[in-house]
């Protein structure tokens, strides 16, 4: 490696060691781990390993970390392996533990930043599986801005029971089917035992696969890597290739903020719209853009939605899983269709050192005729994107609705008001929610929850009871990527800070209208003002520990629910 191509930190480290500033203590610590004299001239590459046996999403990551370490060592670098935490959304869903899910995004980002900057690493490979591993890792890459690449752990394969293909959402919907008498206890147990057949992240275009797909489009992951199954050998090979690509990026000085720009985020969000991705992508890309100091607002999602059609028929509202998309051509095929249609910026740089257009040069312009997962722009599943930003007196800052898979994405009905997910779930399981109702679940926002729990249990129970098309649900919390139905999340301002959602009373008329992009409390403004004057902020649910710190620091959802905007510096 020539002196001019050495990473800045390596040059500075070499200078300090040569001058004796940090020679003895630094070298002694490394010698204890088997380093030799020549190793101090090699780049130090961090490997942020999310492996754990907490969740199947992460239980298959160690083999990827091992492949990455080998590739770094064989490619002229020194690997520095460290762990990152994870919270399983699927396991925590519907419990108090789910409050730690979004919070873990910040903990993951902080832990990676701590190791990369605290140990002065020259580059980092981030390996993750479950939902918050993805944005947490990308936030850290944007913050530290050392050469980095994201390695997705890979998706899970489909489960099967009695001739029916299953995934994790099947288990949640089965609960609703059972409580409404539409499924036997034997079959409920059968679905539960067969929904997840092995390692890998949830199989539909839920949050993990949405974020992995968007990272590929962003240019921070390798082509095809976002839809590979964890259990397949190609995932191991892709992880090793990612490490080799990163070594070259270190030499060339290609940094995350060279890649994460407004144009590349537009590419990522365009792909999210095209594949019918998770509502959580809105929250996470607001946070990623904030970390990269890119000018990006919630209204930008609506701007992209209006021009990008849905062209991949993916669950939860469609038919297929990520493994099917991979077989049909993967994210490169989606990107090539969008590029040819003028819906992608081909000049954006990627971690490979090539532009998007250069990477897609040999991808066919049309998808294969023997598949129906991916469609062309002139035959879309939906003419516009599926993640609509709604505004109105219930959410003047904006909130997020997933509007695909619905016959009529509008409803006006009486409010059924609950001050927590748990209270709402009790009513749903007791069959107290009827067609035409609008369920309001509040005090589940970034500060009020705290942590914005996902409402997969309530929404899946409603779908299982046959109410997915006829009941509305709004919340200042979030939704799982597996959620579908007349649902609106991320309502901001949230109830805990006195948002209008805190003032809704049982029986009030509420309108959700995706056509008009409207979410409205149909109550006279004078009455709303009277209620606002009488409202008092409840006591915080946590006063010590991580959740209390998050509640204190978290921004509004319309700015990504991040923890480094409200620091009063």
Coordinates of C-alpha atoms in Angstrom, one line a residue:
X1 CA 0.0 0.0 0.0
X2 CA 1.5 3.3 -1.0
X3 CA 1.8 6.0 1.7
X4 CA -0.8 8.3 -0.1
X5 CA -3.3 5.4 -0.1
X6 CA -3.0 4.5 3.5
X7 CA -6.0 5.4 5.6
X8 CA -5.7 8.6 7.5
X9 CA -6.0 6.9 10.9
X10 CA -3.3 4.4 9.9
X11 CA -0.9 7.2 8.9
X12 CA -1.5 9.0 12.2
X13 CA -1.2 5.7 14.2
X14 CA 2.1 5.0 12.5
X15 CA 3.4 8.5 13.2
X16 CA 2.5 8.2 16.9
X17 CA 4.2 4.8 17.2
X18 CA 7.3 5.9 15.4
X19 CA 7.6 9.0 17.6
X20 CA 7.0 6.9 20.7
X21 CA 3.9 8.8 21.7
X22 CA 1.9 5.6 22.1
X23 CA 4.3 2.9 21.2
X24 CA 4.8 0.8 24.3
X25 CA 1.3 0.5 25.7
X26 CA -0.3 0.2 22.2
X27 CA 2.1 -2.4 21.0
X28 CA 2.1 -4.4 24.2
X29 CA -1.7 -4.8 24.1
X30 CA -1.5 -6.0 20.5
X31 CA 1.4 -8.3 21.0
X32 CA -0.7 -10.1 23.7
X33 CA -3.1 -11.0 20.9
X34 CA -0.4 -12.4 18.6
X35 CA 0.4 -9.4 16.5
X36 CA 3.8 -9.1 14.8
X37 CA 5.9 -6.1 13.9
X38 CA 4.6 -5.8 10.3
X39 CA 1.0 -5.9 11.5
X40 CA 1.3 -2.3 12.7
X41 CA 1.5 -1.1 9.1
X42 CA -1.8 -2.8 8.1
X43 CA -5.3 -1.2 8.4
X44 CA -7.2 -2.2 11.5
X45 CA -10.7 -3.3 10.4
X46 CA -13.5 -3.6 12.9
X47 CA -16.0 -6.4 12.6
X48 CA -19.2 -5.5 14.4
X49 CA -20.8 -8.9 14.9
X50 CA -24.4 -9.2 15.9
X51 CA -24.4 -12.9 16.4
X52 CA -26.5 -14.2 19.2
X53 CA -28.8 -17.1 20.1
X54 CA -31.5 -14.6 21.2
X55 CA -33.3 -14.9 17.8
X56 CA -33.1 -16.9 14.6
X57 CA -32.4 -13.6 12.8
X58 CA -29.0 -13.5 14.4
X59 CA -28.3 -17.2 15.3
X60 CA -26.6 -17.7 11.9
X61 CA -24.3 -14.8 11.9
X62 CA -21.1 -16.3 13.3
X63 CA -20.3 -18.2 10.2
X64 CA -20.5 -14.9 8.3
X65 CA -18.3 -13.2 10.9
X66 CA -15.7 -16.0 10.5
X67 CA -15.7 -15.6 6.8
X68 CA -15.3 -11.8 7.1
X69 CA -12.4 -12.2 9.5
X70 CA -10.6 -14.7 7.3
X71 CA -11.0 -12.4 4.2
X72 CA -9.6 -9.4 6.1
X73 CA -6.6 -11.3 7.4
X74 CA -5.9 -12.8 3.9
X75 CA -6.5 -9.4 2.3
X76 CA -3.8 -7.5 4.2
X77 CA -5.7 -6.2 7.1
X78 CA -6.0 -6.9 10.8
X79 CA -9.5 -7.9 12.0
X80 CA -10.8 -6.6 15.3
X81 CA -14.0 -8.5 16.2
X82 CA -16.5 -7.1 18.7
X83 CA -20.1 -7.8 19.5
X84 CA -23.3 -5.8 19.3
X85 CA -26.6 -6.4 21.1
X86 CA -29.9 -7.3 19.5
X87 CA -33.5 -7.4 20.6
X88 CA -35.8 -9.9 18.8
X89 CA -39.0 -8.1 17.7
X90 CA -40.7 -11.4 17.1
X91 CA -40.0 -12.6 20.6
X92 CA -40.6 -9.3 22.4
X93 CA -43.8 -8.5 20.4
X94 CA -46.8 -7.7 22.5
X95 CA -44.8 -7.6 25.8
X96 CA -43.1 -4.9 27.8
X97 CA -39.8 -6.1 26.4
X98 CA -40.8 -4.7 23.0
X99 CA -40.2 -1.2 24.3
X100 CA -36.5 -2.0 24.0
X101 CA -36.6 -2.7 20.3
X102 CA -36.4 0.8 18.8
X103 CA -34.1 1.8 21.8
X104 CA -31.8 -1.0 20.7
X105 CA -31.2 0.8 17.4
X106 CA -29.6 3.6 19.3
X107 CA -27.7 1.2 21.6
X108 CA -26.3 -0.6 18.6
X109 CA -25.3 2.6 16.9
X110 CA -23.6 3.8 20.1
X111 CA -21.8 0.6 20.6
X112 CA -20.4 0.5 17.1
X113 CA -19.4 4.2 17.3
X114 CA -17.7 3.5 20.6
X115 CA -15.5 0.7 19.4
X116 CA -14.7 2.2 16.0
X117 CA -13.7 5.6 17.4
X118 CA -12.5 4.4 20.7
X119 CA -10.1 2.0 19.1
X120 CA -9.3 4.2 16.1
X121 CA -10.3 1.6 13.5
X122 CA -9.6 2.3 9.9
X123 CA -12.7 0.6 8.6
X124 CA -15.6 -1.5 9.8
X125 CA -17.7 -4.4 8.5
X126 CA -21.1 -4.4 10.2
X127 CA -22.9 -7.7 10.4
X128 CA -26.6 -7.8 11.5
X129 CA -29.8 -9.6 11.1
X130 CA -32.9 -8.5 13.1
X131 CA -34.7 -5.3 12.3
X132 CA -32.8 -2.7 14.4
X133 CA -29.4 -4.2 13.7
X134 CA -29.8 -2.7 10.2
X135 CA -30.5 1.0 10.9
X136 CA -28.4 0.9 14.1
X137 CA -25.4 -0.2 12.1
X138 CA -26.0 2.3 9.3
X139 CA -26.4 5.2 11.7
X140 CA -23.0 4.2 13.2
X141 CA -21.4 4.1 9.8
X142 CA -22.7 7.5 9.0
X143 CA -21.6 8.9 12.3
X144 CA -18.0 7.6 12.3
X145 CA -17.6 8.0 8.6
X146 CA -14.7 5.5 8.3
X147 CA -14.9 3.2 5.3
X148 CA -17.6 0.7 6.0
X149 CA -19.9 -1.9 4.5
X150 CA -23.0 -3.6 5.7
X151 CA -23.3 -7.4 5.7
X152 CA -26.9 -8.6 6.1
X153 CA -27.3 -11.9 7.9
X154 CA -29.8 -13.1 5.3
X155 CA -33.5 -14.0 5.2
X156 CA -35.2 -17.1 6.6
X157 CA -36.8 -19.7 4.3
X158 CA -40.5 -20.4 4.2
X159 CA -42.2 -22.7 6.7
X160 CA -44.8 -25.2 5.8
X161 CA -47.8 -26.8 7.5
X162 CA -50.6 -28.9 5.9
X163 CA -49.7 -27.7 2.5
X164 CA -49.7 -24.0 3.3
X165 CA -46.6 -21.8 3.2
X166 CA -45.9 -20.0 6.4
X167 CA -43.9 -17.1 7.9
X168 CA -43.7 -15.4 11.2
X169 CA -46.8 -13.3 10.6
X170 CA -48.8 -16.5 10.0
X171 CA -48.3 -17.2 13.7
X172 CA -49.6 -13.8 14.8
X173 CA -52.6 -14.0 12.5
X174 CA -53.3 -17.6 13.7
X175 CA -54.0 -16.2 17.2
X176 CA -56.8 -14.0 15.9
X177 CA -58.2 -16.9 13.9
X178 CA -58.2 -19.1 17.0
X179 CA -59.9 -16.5 19.2
X180 CA -62.6 -16.0 16.6
X181 CA -63.2 -19.8 16.3
X182 CA -61.8 -20.1 12.8
X183 CA -58.8 -22.2 13.7
X184 CA -58.5 -25.3 16.0
X185 CA -56.1 -25.4 18.9
X186 CA -54.2 -28.2 17.1
X187 CA -53.7 -26.1 14.0
X188 CA -52.7 -23.1 16.1
X189 CA -50.0 -25.2 17.6
X190 CA -49.0 -26.6 14.2
X191 CA -48.6 -23.1 12.7
X192 CA -46.7 -22.0 15.8
X193 CA -44.2 -24.9 15.4
X194 CA -43.7 -24.6 11.7
X195 CA -43.7 -20.9 10.9
X196 CA -40.0 -20.4 11.3
X197 CA -38.0 -23.5 10.0
X198 CA -34.4 -22.2 10.6
X199 CA -32.1 -19.3 10.9
X200 CA -32.5 -16.0 9.1
X201 CA -34.6 -12.8 9.4
X202 CA -38.4 -12.7 8.9
X203 CA -39.1 -13.8 5.3
X204 CA -41.5 -11.3 3.8
X205 CA -40.8 -7.7 2.8
X206 CA -40.9 -6.9 6.5
X207 CA -38.5 -4.5 8.2
X208 CA -35.3 -6.5 8.1
X209 CA -35.6 -7.4 4.4
X210 CA -36.8 -3.9 3.6
X211 CA -33.8 -2.3 5.2
X212 CA -31.4 -4.8 3.6
X213 CA -32.9 -4.1 0.2
X214 CA -32.6 -0.4 0.8
X215 CA -28.9 -0.7 1.9
X216 CA -28.2 -2.5 -1.4
X217 CA -29.9 0.3 -3.3
X218 CA -28.1 2.9 -1.1
X219 CA -24.7 1.5 -2.3
X220 CA -23.6 0.3 1.2
X221 CA -24.0 -3.4 0.6
X222 CA -23.1 -5.7 -2.3
X223 CA -25.4 -6.5 -5.2
X224 CA -27.8 -9.5 -4.5
X225 CA -26.7 -9.7 -0.8
X226 CA -30.0 -8.4 0.6
X227 CA -32.2 -11.2 -0.5
X228 CA -30.0 -14.3 0.1
X229 CA -31.1 -16.9 2.6
X230 CA -28.9 -17.2 5.7
X231 CA -28.7 -20.9 5.4
X232 CA -27.3 -20.9 1.9
X233 CA -23.5 -21.0 1.1
X234 CA -23.8 -18.0 -1.2
X235 CA -24.4 -15.8 1.9
X236 CA -21.1 -16.9 3.4
X237 CA -19.3 -16.2 0.1
X238 CA -21.0 -12.8 -0.2
X239 CA -19.8 -11.9 3.4
X240 CA -16.2 -12.7 2.5
X241 CA -16.4 -10.7 -0.7
X242 CA -17.8 -7.8 1.3
X243 CA -14.7 -7.8 3.4
X244 CA -12.5 -7.8 0.4
X245 CA -14.4 -4.9 -1.1
X246 CA -14.0 -3.0 2.1
X247 CA -10.2 -3.5 2.2
X248 CA -10.1 -1.9 -1.2
X249 CA -12.4 0.9 -0.1
X250 CA -10.0 1.6 2.8
X251 CA -7.2 1.9 0.3
X252 CA -9.2 4.2 -1.9
X253 CA -10.5 6.3 1.0
X254 CA -14.2 5.7 0.1
X255 CA -16.2 6.7 3.1
X256 CA -19.9 6.3 4.0
X257 CA -20.7 10.0 3.5
X258 CA -19.3 9.8 0.0
X259 CA -22.1 7.2 -0.6
X260 CA -24.9 8.3 1.7
X261 CA -26.2 11.4 -0.1
X262 CA -29.6 12.8 -0.8
X263 CA -29.6 11.2 -4.2
X264 CA -28.6 7.8 -2.9
X265 CA -31.3 8.0 -0.2
X266 CA -33.8 8.8 -3.0
X267 CA -32.6 5.6 -4.6
X268 CA -33.0 3.6 -1.4
X269 CA -36.5 5.0 -0.8
X270 CA -37.5 4.4 -4.4
X271 CA -36.6 0.7 -4.0
X272 CA -38.5 0.6 -0.7
X273 CA -41.6 1.9 -2.6
X274 CA -41.1 -0.5 -5.5
X275 CA -40.9 -3.6 -3.3
X276 CA -43.7 -2.6 -0.9
X277 CA -41.4 -2.2 2.1
X278 CA -42.1 -1.6 5.8
X279 CA -43.4 1.6 7.4
X280 CA -40.4 1.4 9.7
X281 CA -38.2 2.4 6.8
X282 CA -39.6 5.9 7.1
X283 CA -38.5 6.2 10.7
X284 CA -35.1 4.6 10.1
X285 CA -34.1 6.6 7.0
X286 CA -35.0 9.8 8.8
X287 CA -32.5 8.7 11.5
X288 CA -29.9 7.6 8.9
X289 CA -30.1 10.9 7.0
X290 CA -29.8 12.8 10.3
X291 CA -26.6 10.8 11.2
X292 CA -25.2 11.5 7.7
X293 CA -26.3 15.2 7.9
X294 CA -28.3 14.9 4.8
X295 CA -31.3 17.2 4.3
X296 CA -34.2 14.8 4.3
X297 CA -37.7 15.2 5.8
X298 CA -40.8 13.1 6.2
X299 CA -42.3 14.9 3.2
X300 CA -39.6 13.6 0.9
X301 CA -41.1 10.1 1.3
X302 CA -44.4 11.3 -0.1
X303 CA -42.5 13.0 -3.0
X304 CA -40.9 9.6 -3.9
X305 CA -44.1 7.7 -3.3
X306 CA -46.0 9.6 -5.9
X307 CA -43.6 8.8 -8.7
X308 CA -42.5 5.2 -8.0
X309 CA -45.0 2.3 -8.5
X310 CA -45.0 -1.0 -6.6
X311 CA -43.6 -3.6 -8.9
X312 CA -42.8 -6.5 -6.6
X313 CA -45.6 -8.7 -5.3
X314 CA -44.3 -9.2 -1.7
X315 CA -45.8 -10.1 1.6
X316 CA -47.4 -8.9 3.8
X317 CA -50.0 -7.6 1.4
X318 CA -48.7 -9.6 -1.6
X319 CA -47.8 -13.2 -2.3
X320 CA -44.1 -13.7 -2.2
X321 CA -41.1 -13.9 0.2
X322 CA -37.6 -12.5 -0.1
X323 CA -36.2 -15.8 -1.3
X324 CA -38.7 -15.7 -4.2
X325 CA -37.6 -12.2 -5.0
X326 CA -34.0 -13.4 -5.0
X327 CA -34.7 -16.2 -7.4
X328 CA -36.6 -13.8 -9.7
X329 CA -33.6 -11.5 -10.0
X330 CA -33.3 -9.7 -6.7
X331 CA -32.8 -6.1 -6.0
X332 CA -30.5 -5.5 -9.0
X333 CA -33.4 -6.4 -11.3
X334 CA -35.7 -4.0 -9.4
X335 CA -33.0 -1.3 -9.7
X336 CA -32.4 -1.8 -13.4
X337 CA -36.1 -1.4 -14.1
X338 CA -36.3 1.8 -12.1
X339 CA -33.0 3.1 -13.7
X340 CA -34.3 2.5 -17.2
X341 CA -37.5 4.3 -16.2
X342 CA -35.7 7.4 -15.0
X343 CA -36.5 6.6 -11.4
X344 CA -33.0 6.0 -10.1
X345 CA -29.8 8.1 -10.0
X346 CA -27.3 6.0 -11.9
X347 CA -24.4 8.2 -11.0
X348 CA -24.4 7.5 -7.3
X349 CA -21.2 6.0 -5.9
X350 CA -21.3 2.6 -4.2
X351 CA -18.9 0.9 -1.8
X352 CA -17.5 -1.1 -4.7
X353 CA -16.0 2.0 -6.2
X354 CA -18.4 1.7 -9.1
X355 CA -21.5 3.8 -9.8
X356 CA -25.0 2.3 -9.6
X357 CA -25.2 2.4 -13.4
X358 CA -21.9 0.6 -13.8
X359 CA -23.0 -2.1 -11.4
X360 CA -26.3 -2.6 -13.3
X361 CA -24.8 -2.5 -16.8
X362 CA -25.2 -6.2 -17.5
X363 CA -28.6 -6.7 -15.7
X364 CA -31.4 -7.3 -18.3
X365 CA -33.9 -4.4 -18.7
X366 CA -36.9 -6.7 -18.3
X367 CA -37.5 -9.4 -15.7
X368 CA -37.6 -13.0 -16.7
X369 CA -40.9 -14.2 -18.3
X370 CA -41.0 -17.4 -16.2
X371 CA -41.7 -15.5 -12.9
X372 CA -44.4 -13.2 -11.6
X373 CA -42.7 -11.7 -8.5
X374 CA -41.3 -8.7 -10.4
X375 CA -43.4 -6.7 -12.8
X376 CA -42.5 -4.0 -15.3
X377 CA -43.3 -0.3 -14.9
X378 CA -46.1 -0.5 -17.5
X379 CA -47.8 -3.3 -15.5
X380 CA -47.3 -2.4 -11.9
X381 CA -49.2 -3.9 -8.9
X382 CA -49.9 -0.3 -7.8
X383 CA -49.4 2.8 -9.9
X384 CA -47.9 4.7 -6.9
X385 CA -45.9 3.7 -3.8
X386 CA -47.6 2.3 -0.7
X387 CA -46.2 4.3 2.2
X388 CA -48.4 7.4 2.4
X389 CA -47.7 10.4 4.6
X390 CA -51.0 11.6 6.1
X391 CA -51.5 14.9 7.9
X392 CA -54.4 16.6 9.6
X393 CA -55.3 17.9 13.0
X394 CA -54.5 14.4 14.5
X395 CA -51.0 14.5 13.2
X396 CA -49.8 17.9 11.9
X397 CA -46.2 16.7 11.8
X398 CA -47.2 13.7 9.6
X399 CA -47.7 10.0 10.2
X400 CA -47.3 6.9 8.1
X401 CA -49.9 4.6 6.5
X402 CA -49.3 1.5 4.4
X403 CA -52.1 1.6 1.8
X404 CA -51.5 -1.4 -0.4
X405 CA -53.6 -4.5 -0.2
X406 CA -56.8 -2.6 0.7
X407 CA -59.9 -2.3 -1.4
X408 CA -60.7 1.1 -0.1
X409 CA -58.0 2.9 2.0
X410 CA -60.4 5.3 3.8
X411 CA -62.7 5.0 6.8
X412 CA -64.7 7.3 9.1
X413 CA -65.8 5.7 12.3
X414 CA -66.1 6.0 16.1
X415 CA -62.9 6.0 18.2
X416 CA -62.2 3.1 20.5
X417 CA -59.6 4.7 22.8
X418 CA -56.8 2.8 24.6
X419 CA -53.9 4.2 26.6
X420 CA -51.6 1.2 25.9
X421 CA -51.2 -1.7 23.5
X422 CA -52.0 -4.1 26.3
X423 CA -55.5 -2.5 27.0
X424 CA -56.3 -2.6 23.2
X425 CA -55.2 -6.2 22.9
X426 CA -57.5 -7.2 25.8
X427 CA -60.5 -5.6 24.1
X428 CA -59.6 -7.2 20.7
X429 CA -59.2 -10.7 22.2
X430 CA -62.6 -10.3 24.0
X431 CA -64.2 -9.5 20.5
X432 CA -65.2 -6.0 21.6
X433 CA -64.0 -4.3 18.4
X434 CA -66.5 -4.3 15.6
X435 CA -66.4 -3.4 11.9
X436 CA -66.4 0.3 11.3
X437 CA -64.5 1.1 14.5
X438 CA -61.3 3.2 14.6
X439 CA -59.0 1.9 17.3
X440 CA -56.7 4.5 18.9
X441 CA -53.7 3.2 20.8
X442 CA -51.8 6.1 22.4
X443 CA -49.0 6.8 24.9
X444 CA -46.9 4.3 22.9
X445 CA -44.7 7.0 21.2
X446 CA -40.9 7.5 21.5
X447 CA -41.3 9.3 24.9
X448 CA -44.6 8.0 26.1
X449 CA -44.1 4.3 25.6
X450 CA -41.2 4.8 25.8
X451 CA -39.8 3.2 22.7
X452 CA -42.6 3.0 20.1
X453 CA -43.7 -0.6 20.5
X454 CA -44.9 -2.3 17.3
X455 CA -48.6 -3.2 17.1
X456 CA -48.2 -6.5 15.2
X457 CA -50.2 -8.4 17.9
X458 CA -53.3 -6.2 17.7
X459 CA -53.3 -5.8 14.0
X460 CA -52.7 -9.5 13.3
X461 CA -55.4 -10.4 15.8
X462 CA -57.8 -8.1 13.9
X463 CA -56.8 -9.6 10.5
X464 CA -57.3 -13.1 12.0
X465 CA -60.8 -12.1 13.1
X466 CA -61.6 -11.0 9.6
X467 CA -61.5 -7.2 10.4
X468 CA -58.4 -6.2 8.5
X469 CA -60.4 -4.3 5.9
X470 CA -63.1 -2.9 8.1
X471 CA -61.4 -1.6 11.2
X472 CA -59.0 1.4 11.3
X473 CA -56.2 1.6 13.8
X474 CA -54.1 4.7 14.6
X475 CA -51.2 4.9 17.1
X476 CA -48.2 7.1 18.1
X477 CA -46.4 3.7 18.2
X478 CA -45.1 1.8 15.3
X479 CA -46.1 -1.2 13.2
X480 CA -44.2 -4.3 12.3
X481 CA -43.2 -4.7 8.7
X482 CA -45.5 -7.7 8.7
X483 CA -48.6 -5.5 9.4
X484 CA -51.2 -4.7 6.8
X485 CA -54.7 -3.2 7.0
X486 CA -56.2 0.2 7.6
X487 CA -53.4 1.2 10.0
X488 CA -51.6 4.5 10.6
X489 CA -48.5 4.8 12.8
X490 CA -45.9 7.3 14.0
X491 CA -48.6 9.8 14.8
X492 CA -46.8 13.0 15.7
X493 CA -46.8 14.9 18.0
X494 CA -47.3 11.9 20.3
X495 CA -49.8 11.7 23.1
X496 CA -47.2 12.1 25.9
X497 CA -46.2 15.6 24.7
X498 CA -49.8 16.7 24.3
X499 CA -50.4 15.8 20.7
X500 CA -54.1 15.8 19.5
X501 CA -54.1 12.0 19.8
X502 CA -54.1 12.5 23.6
X503 CA -57.3 14.5 23.4
X504 CA -59.5 11.9 21.5
X505 CA -62.4 10.6 23.5
X506 CA -64.3 7.3 23.2
X507 CA -66.9 7.6 20.4
X508 CA -65.3 10.7 18.6
X509 CA -65.5 10.5 14.9
X510 CA -62.2 9.9 13.2
X511 CA -61.4 10.0 9.4
X512 CA -58.5 8.1 7.8
X513 CA -58.4 8.9 4.1
X514 CA -55.3 7.8 2.2
X515 CA -56.7 9.3 -1.0
X516 CA -56.7 12.8 0.6
X517 CA -53.7 12.0 2.7
X518 CA -55.8 13.0 5.7
X519 CA -56.0 11.9 9.3
X520 CA -58.7 14.0 11.1
X521 CA -60.4 14.2 14.4
X522 CA -63.9 15.3 13.5
X523 CA -64.5 17.5 16.6
X524 CA -65.0 21.2 16.7
X525 CA -61.8 23.2 17.2
X526 CA -63.2 25.0 20.2
X527 CA -63.9 21.6 21.9
X528 CA -60.3 20.4 21.0
X529 CA -58.9 23.6 22.6
X530 CA -61.0 23.1 25.7
X531 CA -59.7 19.5 26.0
X532 CA -56.1 20.7 25.5
X533 CA -56.4 23.2 28.3
X534 CA -57.6 20.5 30.6
X535 CA -55.0 17.9 29.6
X536 CA -52.1 17.0 32.0
X537 CA -49.0 15.1 31.0
X538 CA -48.9 11.7 32.8
X539 CA -46.0 10.7 34.9
X540 CA -43.2 8.9 33.0
X541 CA -43.5 5.1 33.0
X542 CA -39.8 4.8 33.7
X543 CA -37.6 7.1 35.8
X544 CA -34.3 5.2 35.8
X545 CA -32.3 3.1 33.4
X546 CA -32.1 2.9 29.6
X547 CA -35.8 3.5 28.9
X548 CA -35.8 6.6 31.1
X549 CA -32.8 7.9 29.2
X550 CA -34.4 7.2 25.9
X551 CA -37.6 8.9 26.9
X552 CA -35.7 12.0 27.9
X553 CA -33.6 12.2 24.8
X554 CA -35.8 10.9 22.0
X555 CA -36.9 13.3 19.2
X556 CA -40.4 13.2 17.7
X557 CA -41.1 10.4 15.3
X558 CA -41.3 12.8 12.4
X559 CA -37.5 13.4 12.9
X560 CA -36.6 9.7 13.3
X561 CA -37.0 9.3 17.1
X562 CA -33.2 9.8 17.4
X563 CA -31.4 10.6 20.6
X564 CA -28.9 13.2 19.5
X565 CA -31.1 16.1 18.4
X566 CA -32.4 17.3 21.8
X567 CA -29.1 17.8 23.6
X568 CA -29.3 21.5 24.3
X569 CA -25.7 22.0 23.3

